């Protein structure tokens, strides 16, 4: 596999552009994201030389119970995505792609993998509505909701920009957010891998067996 070293600025620009994935203004797409010094691009994933630490987030899960993200996913291969259930396209597509790939894993690896969906629209995404939406994707997916400022701060810790939901003139409510999926290693609990919204089910199917073992694709 040919690996390409990409300047840090290129990753930052690419990440910032994805902020407009679920609608909104160009100004929102210019919000800053976390910087990294160097990364290696594989076929699907960007492998970060300076990995992210899991967000320090304590939110509410779909059962209405407190969920400490770091504690609950410690030592587990974990995929984290920030989005919202009323998203018309990108969010359901990304979660569906991951769900398809997860089914290809051996049963034990499926049970060990944690897929965490953190809402960027907590006012509408209640524990009940979030749970219902995720159940249609994969019943094992973990949904988290809570105070927007806490969610926004947690997203920034892993280089993802989000902005508060905004009502458009036609009454539609849109939530601007980065569309990256970050994969965390079970060995170090660090986020070494970044996937974009263009990642296909086949890409995830190829990479997940290595992710669950704490290996880079």
mmCIF file of C-alpha atoms in Angstrom:
data_model
loop_
_atom_site.group_PDB
_atom_site.id
_atom_site.type_symbol
_atom_site.label_atom_id
_atom_site.label_comp_id
_atom_site.label_asym_id
_atom_site.label_seq_id
_atom_site.Cartn_x
_atom_site.Cartn_y
_atom_site.Cartn_z
ATOM 1 C CA UNK A 1 0.000 0.000 0.000
ATOM 2 C CA UNK A 2 1.312 3.394 -0.974
ATOM 3 C CA UNK A 3 1.223 5.866 1.898
ATOM 4 C CA UNK A 4 1.150 9.611 1.401
ATOM 5 C CA UNK A 5 2.279 12.148 3.957
ATOM 6 C CA UNK A 6 -0.137 15.064 4.001
ATOM 7 C CA UNK A 7 0.662 18.485 5.528
ATOM 8 C CA UNK A 8 -1.304 19.226 8.688
ATOM 9 C CA UNK A 9 -2.965 22.235 7.066
ATOM 10 C CA UNK A 10 -4.548 19.970 4.464
ATOM 11 C CA UNK A 11 -6.272 17.892 7.126
ATOM 12 C CA UNK A 12 -7.508 20.963 8.955
ATOM 13 C CA UNK A 13 -8.966 22.459 5.779
ATOM 14 C CA UNK A 14 -10.617 19.163 4.829
ATOM 15 C CA UNK A 15 -12.118 18.774 8.291
ATOM 16 C CA UNK A 16 -13.408 22.328 8.344
ATOM 17 C CA UNK A 17 -15.117 21.940 4.993
ATOM 18 C CA UNK A 18 -17.172 18.990 6.251
ATOM 19 C CA UNK A 19 -18.877 21.276 8.764
ATOM 20 C CA UNK A 20 -21.404 22.173 6.090
ATOM 21 C CA UNK A 21 -22.358 18.521 5.584
ATOM 22 C CA UNK A 22 -25.845 18.846 7.115
ATOM 23 C CA UNK A 23 -26.621 22.372 5.933
ATOM 24 C CA UNK A 24 -25.998 25.895 7.141
ATOM 25 C CA UNK A 25 -23.988 28.980 6.261
ATOM 26 C CA UNK A 26 -20.474 29.336 4.927
ATOM 27 C CA UNK A 27 -19.469 31.187 8.093
ATOM 28 C CA UNK A 28 -20.122 28.064 10.151
ATOM 29 C CA UNK A 29 -17.845 26.072 7.877
ATOM 30 C CA UNK A 30 -14.904 28.261 8.872
ATOM 31 C CA UNK A 31 -14.944 27.324 12.554
ATOM 32 C CA UNK A 32 -11.509 26.052 13.678
ATOM 33 C CA UNK A 33 -10.734 22.416 14.371
ATOM 34 C CA UNK A 34 -7.861 20.836 16.248
ATOM 35 C CA UNK A 35 -4.495 20.799 14.537
ATOM 36 C CA UNK A 36 -2.170 17.810 14.115
ATOM 37 C CA UNK A 37 1.464 17.938 13.110
ATOM 38 C CA UNK A 38 1.675 15.039 10.668
ATOM 39 C CA UNK A 39 -0.527 12.220 9.384
ATOM 40 C CA UNK A 40 -0.415 9.335 6.937
ATOM 41 C CA UNK A 41 -3.223 8.794 4.458
ATOM 42 C CA UNK A 42 -4.208 5.193 3.701
ATOM 43 C CA UNK A 43 -6.919 4.161 1.226
ATOM 44 C CA UNK A 44 -9.731 5.093 3.610
ATOM 45 C CA UNK A 45 -8.308 6.285 6.907
ATOM 46 C CA UNK A 46 -6.065 9.132 7.900
ATOM 47 C CA UNK A 47 -3.606 7.755 10.474
ATOM 48 C CA UNK A 48 -2.681 10.493 12.934
ATOM 49 C CA UNK A 49 0.877 10.662 14.240
ATOM 50 C CA UNK A 50 -0.422 12.697 17.182
ATOM 51 C CA UNK A 51 -3.544 10.819 18.290
ATOM 52 C CA UNK A 52 -6.547 12.313 20.024
ATOM 53 C CA UNK A 53 -7.459 11.529 23.617
ATOM 54 C CA UNK A 54 -11.044 10.417 24.141
ATOM 55 C CA UNK A 55 -13.334 13.320 24.971
ATOM 56 C CA UNK A 56 -13.923 13.877 28.671
ATOM 57 C CA UNK A 57 -17.694 13.557 28.392
ATOM 58 C CA UNK A 58 -20.302 12.471 30.905
ATOM 59 C CA UNK A 59 -23.684 12.534 29.167
ATOM 60 C CA UNK A 60 -27.019 10.689 29.172
ATOM 61 C CA UNK A 61 -27.522 7.465 27.227
ATOM 62 C CA UNK A 62 -30.694 6.267 25.502
ATOM 63 C CA UNK A 63 -31.891 4.634 28.721
ATOM 64 C CA UNK A 64 -31.731 7.943 30.579
ATOM 65 C CA UNK A 65 -28.687 6.882 32.580
ATOM 66 C CA UNK A 66 -25.397 8.722 33.106
ATOM 67 C CA UNK A 67 -22.697 7.578 30.680
ATOM 68 C CA UNK A 68 -19.025 8.362 31.281
ATOM 69 C CA UNK A 69 -17.530 8.017 27.802
ATOM 70 C CA UNK A 70 -13.949 7.423 28.882
ATOM 71 C CA UNK A 71 -14.856 4.965 31.622
ATOM 72 C CA UNK A 72 -17.466 3.010 29.683
ATOM 73 C CA UNK A 73 -15.307 2.546 26.562
ATOM 74 C CA UNK A 74 -11.976 2.007 28.315
ATOM 75 C CA UNK A 75 -10.007 -0.790 26.661
ATOM 76 C CA UNK A 76 -12.605 -1.203 23.912
ATOM 77 C CA UNK A 77 -12.248 -0.479 20.191
ATOM 78 C CA UNK A 78 -14.434 2.587 19.784
ATOM 79 C CA UNK A 79 -15.821 4.642 16.914
ATOM 80 C CA UNK A 80 -17.139 8.108 17.818
ATOM 81 C CA UNK A 81 -19.339 10.280 15.624
ATOM 82 C CA UNK A 82 -21.128 13.569 16.307
ATOM 83 C CA UNK A 83 -24.397 14.105 14.425
ATOM 84 C CA UNK A 84 -28.173 14.367 14.814
ATOM 85 C CA UNK A 85 -31.163 12.160 14.037
ATOM 86 C CA UNK A 86 -33.015 14.740 11.915
ATOM 87 C CA UNK A 87 -30.078 15.007 9.524
ATOM 88 C CA UNK A 88 -31.497 14.329 6.043
ATOM 89 C CA UNK A 89 -28.534 12.526 4.548
ATOM 90 C CA UNK A 90 -25.006 12.372 5.937
ATOM 91 C CA UNK A 91 -25.634 11.109 9.484
ATOM 92 C CA UNK A 92 -27.898 8.165 8.620
ATOM 93 C CA UNK A 93 -25.612 7.203 5.753
ATOM 94 C CA UNK A 94 -22.495 7.128 7.930
ATOM 95 C CA UNK A 95 -24.167 5.123 10.676
ATOM 96 C CA UNK A 96 -25.657 2.724 8.134
ATOM 97 C CA UNK A 97 -22.243 2.183 6.534
ATOM 98 C CA UNK A 98 -20.721 1.335 9.912
ATOM 99 C CA UNK A 99 -23.634 -0.969 10.778
ATOM 100 C CA UNK A 100 -23.194 -2.887 7.517
ATOM 101 C CA UNK A 101 -19.473 -3.350 8.115
ATOM 102 C CA UNK A 102 -19.950 -4.344 11.756
ATOM 103 C CA UNK A 103 -22.131 -7.294 10.722
ATOM 104 C CA UNK A 104 -19.171 -8.737 8.811
ATOM 105 C CA UNK A 105 -17.098 -9.048 11.987
ATOM 106 C CA UNK A 106 -16.943 -12.266 14.038
ATOM 107 C CA UNK A 107 -19.580 -12.290 16.786
ATOM 108 C CA UNK A 108 -17.053 -11.693 19.580
ATOM 109 C CA UNK A 109 -15.589 -8.678 17.784
ATOM 110 C CA UNK A 110 -19.069 -7.266 17.175
ATOM 111 C CA UNK A 111 -19.813 -7.459 20.890
ATOM 112 C CA UNK A 112 -16.503 -5.835 21.781
ATOM 113 C CA UNK A 113 -16.789 -2.898 19.373
ATOM 114 C CA UNK A 114 -18.314 0.312 20.707
ATOM 115 C CA UNK A 115 -19.977 2.668 18.226
ATOM 116 C CA UNK A 116 -20.906 5.947 19.927
ATOM 117 C CA UNK A 117 -23.233 8.514 18.359
ATOM 118 C CA UNK A 118 -23.209 11.853 20.215
ATOM 119 C CA UNK A 119 -26.055 14.163 19.225
ATOM 120 C CA UNK A 120 -25.369 17.727 18.164
ATOM 121 C CA UNK A 121 -29.082 18.523 18.562
ATOM 122 C CA UNK A 122 -29.823 17.565 22.183
ATOM 123 C CA UNK A 123 -33.043 19.585 22.443
ATOM 124 C CA UNK A 124 -34.781 17.356 19.894
ATOM 125 C CA UNK A 125 -32.699 14.214 20.367
ATOM 126 C CA UNK A 126 -34.065 13.038 23.698
ATOM 127 C CA UNK A 127 -32.878 9.682 25.080
ATOM 128 C CA UNK A 128 -36.071 8.039 23.800
ATOM 129 C CA UNK A 129 -35.993 9.499 20.277
ATOM 130 C CA UNK A 130 -32.259 8.924 19.952
ATOM 131 C CA UNK A 131 -32.667 5.327 21.081
ATOM 132 C CA UNK A 132 -35.446 4.686 18.589
ATOM 133 C CA UNK A 133 -33.417 6.120 15.706
ATOM 134 C CA UNK A 134 -30.283 4.163 16.555
ATOM 135 C CA UNK A 135 -32.205 0.919 17.042
ATOM 136 C CA UNK A 136 -33.108 1.068 13.367
ATOM 137 C CA UNK A 137 -29.403 1.362 12.535
ATOM 138 C CA UNK A 138 -28.002 -1.177 15.022
ATOM 139 C CA UNK A 139 -29.424 -1.905 18.497
ATOM 140 C CA UNK A 140 -25.930 -2.061 19.974
ATOM 141 C CA UNK A 141 -25.019 1.494 18.938
ATOM 142 C CA UNK A 142 -24.643 3.846 21.901
ATOM 143 C CA UNK A 143 -26.471 7.167 21.765
ATOM 144 C CA UNK A 144 -25.567 10.096 23.998
ATOM 145 C CA UNK A 145 -27.304 13.398 24.641
ATOM 146 C CA UNK A 146 -26.987 16.211 27.184
ATOM 147 C CA UNK A 147 -26.158 19.903 27.430
ATOM 148 C CA UNK A 148 -25.053 21.412 24.119
ATOM 149 C CA UNK A 149 -22.053 23.350 25.566
ATOM 150 C CA UNK A 150 -20.655 20.120 27.039
ATOM 151 C CA UNK A 151 -21.171 18.267 23.758
ATOM 152 C CA UNK A 152 -19.541 21.064 21.776
ATOM 153 C CA UNK A 153 -16.536 21.115 24.119
ATOM 154 C CA UNK A 154 -16.175 17.340 23.836
ATOM 155 C CA UNK A 155 -16.262 17.494 20.037
ATOM 156 C CA UNK A 156 -13.527 20.126 20.008
ATOM 157 C CA UNK A 157 -11.288 17.803 22.019
ATOM 158 C CA UNK A 158 -11.096 15.518 18.987
ATOM 159 C CA UNK A 159 -10.921 18.233 16.342
ATOM 160 C CA UNK A 160 -14.592 18.302 15.380
ATOM 161 C CA UNK A 161 -16.387 21.626 15.073
ATOM 162 C CA UNK A 162 -20.107 21.855 15.730
ATOM 163 C CA UNK A 163 -22.488 24.774 16.113
ATOM 164 C CA UNK A 164 -25.844 25.116 17.860
ATOM 165 C CA UNK A 165 -28.913 24.031 15.858
ATOM 166 C CA UNK A 166 -30.391 26.873 13.843
ATOM 167 C CA UNK A 167 -33.890 27.352 12.424
ATOM 168 C CA UNK A 168 -33.951 28.344 8.766
ATOM 169 C CA UNK A 169 -36.537 30.647 7.151
ATOM 170 C CA UNK A 170 -38.541 27.654 5.955
ATOM 171 C CA UNK A 171 -38.772 26.342 9.513
ATOM 172 C CA UNK A 172 -36.205 23.592 9.007
ATOM 173 C CA UNK A 173 -33.771 23.142 11.873
ATOM 174 C CA UNK A 174 -30.211 22.314 10.830
ATOM 175 C CA UNK A 175 -27.257 21.326 12.972
ATOM 176 C CA UNK A 176 -23.829 22.181 11.609
ATOM 177 C CA UNK A 177 -21.187 19.626 12.528
ATOM 178 C CA UNK A 178 -18.039 17.956 11.302
ATOM 179 C CA UNK A 179 -18.698 14.579 9.716
ATOM 180 C CA UNK A 180 -15.533 12.757 10.764
ATOM 181 C CA UNK A 181 -15.578 9.381 12.483
ATOM 182 C CA UNK A 182 -12.698 8.901 14.917
ATOM 183 C CA UNK A 183 -11.526 5.354 15.734
ATOM 184 C CA UNK A 184 -9.930 4.723 19.121
ATOM 185 C CA UNK A 185 -7.543 1.865 19.858
ATOM 186 C CA UNK A 186 -8.396 -0.676 22.592
ATOM 187 C CA UNK A 187 -4.699 -0.831 23.452
ATOM 188 C CA UNK A 188 -4.117 2.844 24.225
ATOM 189 C CA UNK A 189 -7.603 4.427 24.186
ATOM 190 C CA UNK A 190 -6.147 6.966 21.759
ATOM 191 C CA UNK A 191 -7.755 8.060 18.494
ATOM 192 C CA UNK A 192 -5.308 7.281 15.715
ATOM 193 C CA UNK A 193 -7.700 6.986 12.791
ATOM 194 C CA UNK A 194 -9.958 9.527 11.088
ATOM 195 C CA UNK A 195 -12.621 8.653 8.517
ATOM 196 C CA UNK A 196 -14.525 11.099 6.319
ATOM 197 C CA UNK A 197 -18.141 11.007 5.194
ATOM 198 C CA UNK A 198 -16.954 9.480 1.912
ATOM 199 C CA UNK A 199 -15.868 6.248 3.615
ATOM 200 C CA UNK A 200 -17.825 3.342 2.131
ATOM 201 C CA UNK A 201 -19.181 0.184 3.785
ATOM 202 C CA UNK A 202 -16.424 -1.761 2.022
ATOM 203 C CA UNK A 203 -13.808 0.581 3.515
ATOM 204 C CA UNK A 204 -15.115 0.002 7.019
ATOM 205 C CA UNK A 205 -15.461 -3.738 6.388
ATOM 206 C CA UNK A 206 -11.809 -3.863 5.403
ATOM 207 C CA UNK A 207 -10.548 -1.769 8.330
ATOM 208 C CA UNK A 208 -12.698 -2.855 11.278
ATOM 209 C CA UNK A 209 -10.942 -6.217 11.846
ATOM 210 C CA UNK A 210 -7.702 -4.306 12.434
ATOM 211 C CA UNK A 211 -9.357 -1.565 14.475
ATOM 212 C CA UNK A 212 -10.798 -4.073 16.961
ATOM 213 C CA UNK A 213 -7.272 -5.442 17.459
ATOM 214 C CA UNK A 214 -5.739 -2.015 17.954
ATOM 215 C CA UNK A 215 -3.888 -2.101 14.650
ATOM 216 C CA UNK A 216 -3.685 0.529 11.923
ATOM 217 C CA UNK A 217 -5.166 -0.364 8.505
#
